[in-house]
């Protein structure tokens, strides 16, 4: 009897403890939620495409540290190149009632609806570097992408003396920047005798496409005078294809981003030009504007851009052409260190 009684009491004790701890857990979660919502800090959600390309880690670090300096908290999510993942990350930010959502869009046309949801929930949305189409974002902050293309076109025009044959391997067709860069590039060639013999696109910015594109072209026993690459990552693969055909250094290759390997190639002579985009200015300005917008202020931008349906405020920064000649002046000490850029070059 006594034994049974003890057992019964022990069971009752366990049941009570379990109930207390479950209720307790529930309360903790709730308290946390309430705490999060009542916190005074400005909360920013930053949804990024991926970190495969060198520049995006810099963008993230610069943005986060500036935003923190201004008293904001930043939740960074990486969509790894998947549009559906990016949409659910933005939905998560909406659920969490972020003050501002900043987006590096994988697909310019794929986020219209979810941006609409965010705006309906009273959240400010900033398109970072890449425009989101038909979405009426509160701000689009970027570099002048058309000028990126213009700089590449002007460089090839100058070096080729206004004539010759080139091929173009652009980035992802779902990235609106690609349309702008390519537009600026073609415009810069207008009136010259430079012929674009073939154009390709690297879906999802997959650089390996550049290798196949150039290898295929060379296999037809044709050698272009120049190759316009959507970015330096693609240029890496393009130069690899040229090297395998003993042509590295003999074709004018251009890119953008001033990636370290591209700057190394430029001083070594296997790539001729890249476009430097001062990320510090972009990321820090975006963080300042995000914090201002969270406080209910709308900073002046001076211009707008048509997103297909709406004119949205545009903040546009200037890109800079980089060649061997101005590498030291533009890049060294500002974006890369001299030892790193000249690593493989004697003297
Ligand atoms: C950016 C480039 C970048 C590319 C791939 C483009 O939208 O403008 O700087 O290299 O995306 O990530």
Tab-separated table of C-alpha atoms and ligand atoms in Angstrom:
chain	number	residue	atom	x	y	z
A	1	UNK	CA	0.000	0.000	0.000
A	2	UNK	CA	2.687	2.381	1.119
A	3	UNK	CA	4.742	1.563	-1.988
A	4	UNK	CA	1.761	2.199	-4.270
A	5	UNK	CA	1.057	5.463	-2.538
A	6	UNK	CA	4.661	6.562	-3.095
A	7	UNK	CA	4.381	5.649	-6.777
A	8	UNK	CA	1.140	7.582	-7.157
A	9	UNK	CA	2.667	10.640	-5.451
A	10	UNK	CA	5.757	10.382	-7.675
A	11	UNK	CA	3.554	10.248	-10.796
A	12	UNK	CA	1.517	13.245	-9.643
A	13	UNK	CA	4.770	15.141	-9.020
A	14	UNK	CA	6.081	14.338	-12.526
A	15	UNK	CA	2.785	15.370	-14.127
A	16	UNK	CA	2.749	18.675	-12.214
A	17	UNK	CA	6.378	19.414	-13.170
A	18	UNK	CA	5.690	18.626	-16.829
A	19	UNK	CA	2.667	20.936	-16.908
A	20	UNK	CA	4.618	23.695	-15.158
A	21	UNK	CA	7.528	23.433	-17.556
A	22	UNK	CA	5.316	23.364	-20.678
A	23	UNK	CA	3.377	26.413	-19.501
A	24	UNK	CA	6.665	27.996	-18.519
A	25	UNK	CA	8.100	27.398	-21.985
A	26	UNK	CA	5.030	28.887	-23.568
A	27	UNK	CA	5.395	31.973	-21.457
A	28	UNK	CA	9.082	32.365	-22.324
A	29	UNK	CA	8.383	32.277	-26.051
A	30	UNK	CA	5.579	34.763	-25.668
A	31	UNK	CA	7.691	37.055	-23.534
A	32	UNK	CA	10.445	36.958	-26.129
A	33	UNK	CA	8.001	37.769	-28.873
A	34	UNK	CA	6.534	40.624	-26.913
A	35	UNK	CA	10.030	41.828	-26.077
A	36	UNK	CA	10.989	41.723	-29.759
A	37	UNK	CA	7.959	43.728	-30.778
A	38	UNK	CA	8.366	46.257	-28.000
A	39	UNK	CA	12.112	46.708	-28.544
A	40	UNK	CA	13.003	50.270	-29.466
A	41	UNK	CA	15.716	49.260	-31.902
A	42	UNK	CA	15.032	49.667	-35.593
A	43	UNK	CA	14.882	46.244	-37.207
A	44	UNK	CA	16.004	45.663	-40.778
A	45	UNK	CA	15.676	42.428	-42.744
A	46	UNK	CA	18.290	42.003	-45.488
A	47	UNK	CA	17.508	39.309	-48.058
A	48	UNK	CA	20.484	38.551	-50.301
A	49	UNK	CA	20.802	36.509	-53.492
A	50	UNK	CA	23.930	34.544	-52.529
A	51	UNK	CA	27.491	35.001	-51.321
A	52	UNK	CA	29.174	33.142	-54.161
A	53	UNK	CA	30.452	36.340	-55.741
A	54	UNK	CA	33.171	38.150	-53.788
A	55	UNK	CA	31.419	41.505	-53.609
A	56	UNK	CA	28.266	40.457	-51.730
A	57	UNK	CA	30.089	39.616	-48.509
A	58	UNK	CA	31.508	43.110	-48.524
A	59	UNK	CA	28.065	44.568	-49.198
A	60	UNK	CA	26.692	42.639	-46.231
A	61	UNK	CA	29.480	43.546	-43.811
A	62	UNK	CA	29.494	47.221	-44.736
A	63	UNK	CA	25.708	47.476	-44.568
A	64	UNK	CA	25.420	45.678	-41.237
A	65	UNK	CA	28.161	47.645	-39.522
A	66	UNK	CA	26.786	51.006	-40.675
A	67	UNK	CA	23.236	50.054	-39.669
A	68	UNK	CA	24.460	48.900	-36.252
A	69	UNK	CA	26.401	52.109	-35.801
A	70	UNK	CA	23.109	53.938	-36.399
A	71	UNK	CA	21.406	51.828	-33.737
A	72	UNK	CA	19.591	49.309	-35.958
A	73	UNK	CA	19.549	45.511	-35.788
A	74	UNK	CA	19.963	43.621	-39.060
A	75	UNK	CA	18.773	40.097	-39.803
A	76	UNK	CA	20.596	38.837	-42.915
A	77	UNK	CA	19.166	35.936	-44.911
A	78	UNK	CA	20.871	34.216	-47.832
A	79	UNK	CA	18.533	32.808	-50.500
A	80	UNK	CA	21.287	30.861	-52.249
A	81	UNK	CA	20.040	31.763	-55.699
A	82	UNK	CA	16.531	30.318	-55.137
A	83	UNK	CA	13.625	32.645	-55.828
A	84	UNK	CA	11.135	30.630	-53.729
A	85	UNK	CA	13.525	30.725	-50.785
A	86	UNK	CA	13.899	34.480	-51.153
A	87	UNK	CA	10.113	34.877	-51.146
A	88	UNK	CA	9.746	32.865	-47.922
A	89	UNK	CA	12.535	34.841	-46.287
A	90	UNK	CA	10.757	38.083	-47.133
A	91	UNK	CA	7.505	36.595	-45.814
A	92	UNK	CA	9.333	35.755	-42.588
A	93	UNK	CA	10.480	39.379	-42.310
A	94	UNK	CA	6.885	40.539	-42.828
A	95	UNK	CA	5.693	38.166	-40.115
A	96	UNK	CA	8.379	39.503	-37.782
A	97	UNK	CA	7.175	43.051	-38.476
A	98	UNK	CA	10.543	44.400	-39.554
A	99	UNK	CA	10.687	48.167	-40.021
A	100	UNK	CA	12.478	47.946	-43.365
A	101	UNK	CA	13.217	45.082	-45.765
A	102	UNK	CA	16.236	45.411	-48.047
A	103	UNK	CA	16.425	43.043	-51.009
A	104	UNK	CA	19.063	41.955	-53.521
A	105	UNK	CA	16.538	40.435	-55.926
A	106	UNK	CA	17.382	37.162	-57.650
A	107	UNK	CA	14.561	37.655	-60.115
A	108	UNK	CA	13.459	41.215	-60.883
A	109	UNK	CA	10.010	40.007	-61.890
A	110	UNK	CA	9.521	37.352	-59.236
A	111	UNK	CA	9.066	39.491	-56.134
A	112	UNK	CA	6.276	41.865	-57.143
A	113	UNK	CA	3.629	40.112	-55.060
A	114	UNK	CA	5.637	39.630	-51.875
A	115	UNK	CA	6.825	43.252	-51.967
A	116	UNK	CA	3.153	44.239	-52.249
A	117	UNK	CA	2.453	42.215	-49.088
A	118	UNK	CA	5.269	43.944	-47.214
A	119	UNK	CA	4.077	47.379	-48.241
A	120	UNK	CA	0.522	46.517	-47.222
A	121	UNK	CA	1.886	45.595	-43.797
A	122	UNK	CA	3.395	49.105	-43.563
A	123	UNK	CA	6.982	47.919	-44.061
A	124	UNK	CA	9.358	50.014	-46.190
A	125	UNK	CA	11.076	48.117	-48.991
A	126	UNK	CA	14.444	48.963	-50.524
A	127	UNK	CA	15.684	47.305	-53.718
A	128	UNK	CA	19.446	47.025	-53.235
A	129	UNK	CA	21.644	47.063	-56.350
A	130	UNK	CA	18.994	45.317	-58.497
A	131	UNK	CA	15.576	46.754	-59.364
A	132	UNK	CA	12.394	44.847	-58.514
A	133	UNK	CA	9.944	45.342	-61.354
A	134	UNK	CA	6.320	46.519	-61.105
A	135	UNK	CA	6.575	46.542	-57.318
A	136	UNK	CA	6.624	50.240	-56.395
A	137	UNK	CA	9.522	49.818	-53.946
A	138	UNK	CA	10.110	52.754	-51.623
A	139	UNK	CA	13.685	53.145	-52.860
A	140	UNK	CA	16.031	51.667	-55.443
A	141	UNK	CA	19.683	52.233	-54.568
A	142	UNK	CA	22.322	51.104	-57.007
A	143	UNK	CA	25.221	52.002	-59.259
A	144	UNK	CA	24.586	53.440	-62.673
A	145	UNK	CA	24.352	50.070	-64.428
A	146	UNK	CA	23.903	51.533	-67.871
A	147	UNK	CA	27.182	53.364	-67.329
A	148	UNK	CA	28.861	50.056	-66.365
A	149	UNK	CA	28.042	48.870	-69.895
A	150	UNK	CA	29.007	52.201	-71.438
A	151	UNK	CA	32.446	52.059	-69.809
A	152	UNK	CA	33.065	48.563	-71.204
A	153	UNK	CA	31.878	49.592	-74.672
A	154	UNK	CA	33.958	52.763	-74.696
A	155	UNK	CA	37.028	50.815	-73.598
A	156	UNK	CA	36.661	48.294	-76.433
A	157	UNK	CA	35.983	51.052	-78.960
A	158	UNK	CA	39.118	52.857	-77.950
A	159	UNK	CA	41.415	49.818	-77.846
A	160	UNK	CA	40.065	48.254	-81.020
A	161	UNK	CA	40.150	51.555	-82.918
A	162	UNK	CA	36.422	51.427	-83.661
A	163	UNK	CA	36.450	48.146	-85.572
A	164	UNK	CA	36.625	44.423	-84.995
A	165	UNK	CA	34.569	41.458	-83.853
A	166	UNK	CA	33.517	40.822	-80.293
A	167	UNK	CA	31.325	38.408	-78.388
A	168	UNK	CA	29.285	39.085	-75.239
A	169	UNK	CA	28.533	36.780	-72.363
A	170	UNK	CA	26.091	38.571	-70.087
A	171	UNK	CA	24.877	37.654	-66.610
A	172	UNK	CA	21.498	36.311	-65.548
A	173	UNK	CA	18.597	37.295	-67.808
A	174	UNK	CA	16.346	37.653	-64.738
A	175	UNK	CA	18.616	40.328	-63.248
A	176	UNK	CA	17.418	43.740	-64.425
A	177	UNK	CA	20.997	45.061	-64.174
A	178	UNK	CA	21.921	42.806	-67.074
A	179	UNK	CA	19.397	44.543	-69.309
A	180	UNK	CA	20.794	47.930	-68.286
A	181	UNK	CA	24.471	46.982	-68.661
A	182	UNK	CA	23.862	45.403	-72.034
A	183	UNK	CA	21.843	48.441	-73.169
A	184	UNK	CA	24.630	50.838	-72.169
A	185	UNK	CA	27.201	48.629	-73.863
A	186	UNK	CA	25.382	48.472	-77.184
A	187	UNK	CA	24.716	52.199	-77.152
A	188	UNK	CA	28.426	52.879	-76.667
A	189	UNK	CA	29.236	50.819	-79.765
A	190	UNK	CA	26.695	52.601	-81.955
A	191	UNK	CA	28.306	54.270	-84.954
A	192	UNK	CA	31.432	52.098	-84.799
A	193	UNK	CA	32.389	49.157	-87.003
A	194	UNK	CA	32.560	46.775	-84.076
A	195	UNK	CA	30.387	43.772	-84.718
A	196	UNK	CA	28.868	41.689	-81.911
A	197	UNK	CA	29.156	38.239	-83.430
A	198	UNK	CA	27.462	36.290	-80.643
A	199	UNK	CA	25.653	36.989	-77.374
A	200	UNK	CA	25.056	34.596	-74.491
A	201	UNK	CA	23.559	34.716	-70.981
A	202	UNK	CA	24.763	32.996	-67.822
A	203	UNK	CA	21.558	31.789	-66.148
A	204	UNK	CA	21.612	32.504	-62.415
A	205	UNK	CA	25.018	34.129	-62.946
A	206	UNK	CA	26.573	30.679	-63.347
A	207	UNK	CA	30.091	31.628	-64.481
A	208	UNK	CA	30.871	28.218	-66.007
A	209	UNK	CA	28.475	29.109	-68.812
A	210	UNK	CA	31.150	31.612	-69.900
A	211	UNK	CA	33.676	28.808	-70.297
A	212	UNK	CA	31.399	26.748	-72.563
A	213	UNK	CA	30.317	29.824	-74.509
A	214	UNK	CA	33.879	30.840	-75.383
A	215	UNK	CA	35.167	27.273	-75.885
A	216	UNK	CA	32.298	26.669	-78.326
A	217	UNK	CA	33.095	29.841	-80.235
A	218	UNK	CA	36.820	29.081	-80.477
A	219	UNK	CA	36.022	25.544	-81.599
A	220	UNK	CA	34.550	27.089	-84.750
A	221	UNK	CA	38.055	28.348	-85.560
A	222	UNK	CA	37.112	31.916	-84.850
A	223	UNK	CA	38.963	34.255	-82.483
A	224	UNK	CA	37.172	37.400	-81.338
A	225	UNK	CA	39.058	40.659	-80.781
A	226	UNK	CA	37.239	41.309	-77.555
A	227	UNK	CA	34.957	39.550	-75.056
A	228	UNK	CA	32.521	41.507	-72.955
A	229	UNK	CA	31.830	39.569	-69.730
A	230	UNK	CA	28.837	40.263	-67.471
A	231	UNK	CA	31.140	40.288	-64.438
A	232	UNK	CA	34.616	39.263	-63.297
A	233	UNK	CA	33.453	35.839	-62.170
A	234	UNK	CA	32.379	35.088	-65.729
A	235	UNK	CA	35.667	36.613	-66.957
A	236	UNK	CA	37.534	34.045	-64.836
A	237	UNK	CA	35.946	31.247	-66.835
A	238	UNK	CA	36.366	33.093	-70.132
A	239	UNK	CA	40.106	33.574	-69.525
A	240	UNK	CA	40.344	29.887	-68.573
A	241	UNK	CA	38.847	28.942	-71.955
A	242	UNK	CA	41.239	31.336	-73.731
A	243	UNK	CA	44.219	29.877	-71.803
A	244	UNK	CA	43.311	26.360	-72.825
A	245	UNK	CA	43.516	27.604	-76.420
A	246	UNK	CA	46.773	29.513	-75.800
A	247	UNK	CA	44.978	32.783	-76.379
A	248	UNK	CA	45.085	34.367	-72.914
A	249	UNK	CA	46.237	37.967	-73.222
A	250	UNK	CA	45.476	38.101	-76.932
A	251	UNK	CA	41.811	38.980	-76.600
A	252	UNK	CA	40.501	42.130	-74.910
A	253	UNK	CA	38.448	40.802	-72.010
A	254	UNK	CA	36.315	43.164	-69.905
A	255	UNK	CA	34.304	42.563	-66.727
A	256	UNK	CA	32.903	44.308	-63.665
A	257	UNK	CA	33.273	44.225	-59.860
A	258	UNK	CA	37.063	44.629	-59.532
A	259	UNK	CA	37.296	41.182	-57.914
A	260	UNK	CA	40.799	40.494	-56.619
A	261	UNK	CA	41.494	37.789	-59.231
A	262	UNK	CA	40.377	40.152	-61.992
A	263	UNK	CA	42.683	42.913	-60.749
A	264	UNK	CA	45.501	40.344	-60.663
A	265	UNK	CA	44.724	39.331	-64.239
A	266	UNK	CA	44.697	42.974	-65.320
A	267	UNK	CA	48.207	43.635	-63.998
A	268	UNK	CA	49.326	40.286	-65.442
A	269	UNK	CA	47.786	41.090	-68.835
A	270	UNK	CA	45.137	38.389	-69.323
A	271	UNK	CA	42.142	40.640	-68.616
A	272	UNK	CA	42.177	44.231	-69.814
A	273	UNK	CA	39.496	46.071	-67.951
A	274	UNK	CA	36.984	45.847	-65.136
A	275	UNK	CA	34.492	48.253	-63.611
A	276	UNK	CA	34.966	49.221	-59.984
A	277	UNK	CA	31.871	50.011	-57.982
A	278	UNK	CA	32.669	51.579	-54.590
A	279	UNK	CA	30.575	49.260	-52.420
A	280	UNK	CA	31.313	51.213	-49.281
A	281	UNK	CA	29.354	54.182	-50.628
A	282	UNK	CA	26.450	51.986	-51.714
A	283	UNK	CA	26.143	49.910	-48.551
A	284	UNK	CA	26.603	52.793	-46.150
A	285	UNK	CA	24.199	55.074	-47.999
A	286	UNK	CA	21.643	52.241	-48.135
A	287	UNK	CA	21.973	51.695	-44.373
A	288	UNK	CA	21.565	55.419	-43.664
A	289	UNK	CA	18.509	55.609	-45.886
A	290	UNK	CA	16.994	52.456	-44.383
A	291	UNK	CA	17.334	53.858	-40.866
A	292	UNK	CA	15.897	57.210	-41.936
A	293	UNK	CA	12.953	55.459	-43.584
A	294	UNK	CA	12.335	53.390	-40.460
A	295	UNK	CA	12.039	56.693	-38.594
A	296	UNK	CA	9.406	57.830	-41.051
A	297	UNK	CA	11.657	60.138	-43.047
A	298	UNK	CA	12.074	59.840	-46.796
A	299	UNK	CA	15.518	61.048	-47.880
A	300	UNK	CA	15.709	63.091	-51.101
A	301	UNK	CA	17.052	61.092	-54.057
A	302	UNK	CA	16.801	63.627	-56.853
A	303	UNK	CA	15.648	61.168	-59.512
A	304	UNK	CA	13.277	58.285	-60.207
A	305	UNK	CA	13.294	55.146	-62.352
A	306	UNK	CA	10.349	53.484	-64.075
A	307	UNK	CA	9.910	49.939	-62.731
A	308	UNK	CA	7.545	48.899	-65.525
A	309	UNK	CA	4.487	50.294	-63.745
A	310	UNK	CA	5.595	52.916	-61.230
A	311	UNK	CA	8.240	55.629	-61.010
A	312	UNK	CA	10.258	54.820	-57.902
A	313	UNK	CA	12.847	56.959	-56.066
A	314	UNK	CA	16.329	56.213	-57.372
A	315	UNK	CA	19.689	56.745	-55.684
A	316	UNK	CA	22.409	56.112	-58.261
A	317	UNK	CA	26.169	55.990	-57.695
A	318	UNK	CA	28.986	56.254	-60.201
A	319	UNK	CA	31.071	53.272	-61.377
A	320	UNK	CA	34.723	53.686	-62.467
A	321	UNK	CA	36.628	51.970	-65.308
A	322	UNK	CA	39.809	50.183	-64.154
A	323	UNK	CA	42.745	49.230	-66.355
A	324	UNK	CA	46.418	48.487	-65.723
A	325	UNK	CA	47.094	52.223	-66.035
A	326	UNK	CA	44.879	53.432	-63.199
A	327	UNK	CA	44.916	50.306	-60.990
A	328	UNK	CA	47.105	51.900	-58.339
A	329	UNK	CA	45.152	55.108	-58.215
A	330	UNK	CA	41.643	53.593	-58.091
A	331	UNK	CA	42.038	50.231	-56.389
A	332	UNK	CA	45.204	49.932	-54.351
A	333	UNK	CA	44.720	50.731	-50.700
A	334	UNK	CA	41.032	51.416	-51.267
A	335	UNK	CA	39.635	48.094	-52.378
A	336	UNK	CA	42.596	45.691	-52.460
A	337	UNK	CA	46.114	45.730	-51.103
A	338	UNK	CA	49.082	46.201	-53.428
A	339	UNK	CA	50.749	42.920	-52.374
A	340	UNK	CA	47.611	40.962	-53.212
A	341	UNK	CA	46.992	42.545	-56.606
A	342	UNK	CA	50.630	42.277	-57.724
A	343	UNK	CA	51.118	38.839	-56.142
A	344	UNK	CA	52.125	37.128	-59.384
A	345	UNK	CA	53.922	40.011	-61.006
A	346	UNK	CA	57.675	40.466	-60.638
A	347	UNK	CA	59.070	43.731	-59.258
B	1	LIG	C1	25.694	43.022	-59.901
B	1	LIG	C2	27.119	42.585	-60.149
B	1	LIG	C3	27.318	41.141	-59.704
B	1	LIG	C4	26.226	40.254	-60.284
B	1	LIG	C5	26.321	38.802	-59.804
B	1	LIG	C6	24.720	42.042	-60.530
B	1	LIG	O1	23.423	42.414	-60.287
B	1	LIG	O2	25.469	44.322	-60.412
B	1	LIG	O3	27.990	43.438	-59.445
B	1	LIG	O4	28.555	40.654	-60.119
B	1	LIG	O5	24.965	40.754	-59.977
B	1	LIG	O6	26.112	38.665	-58.476
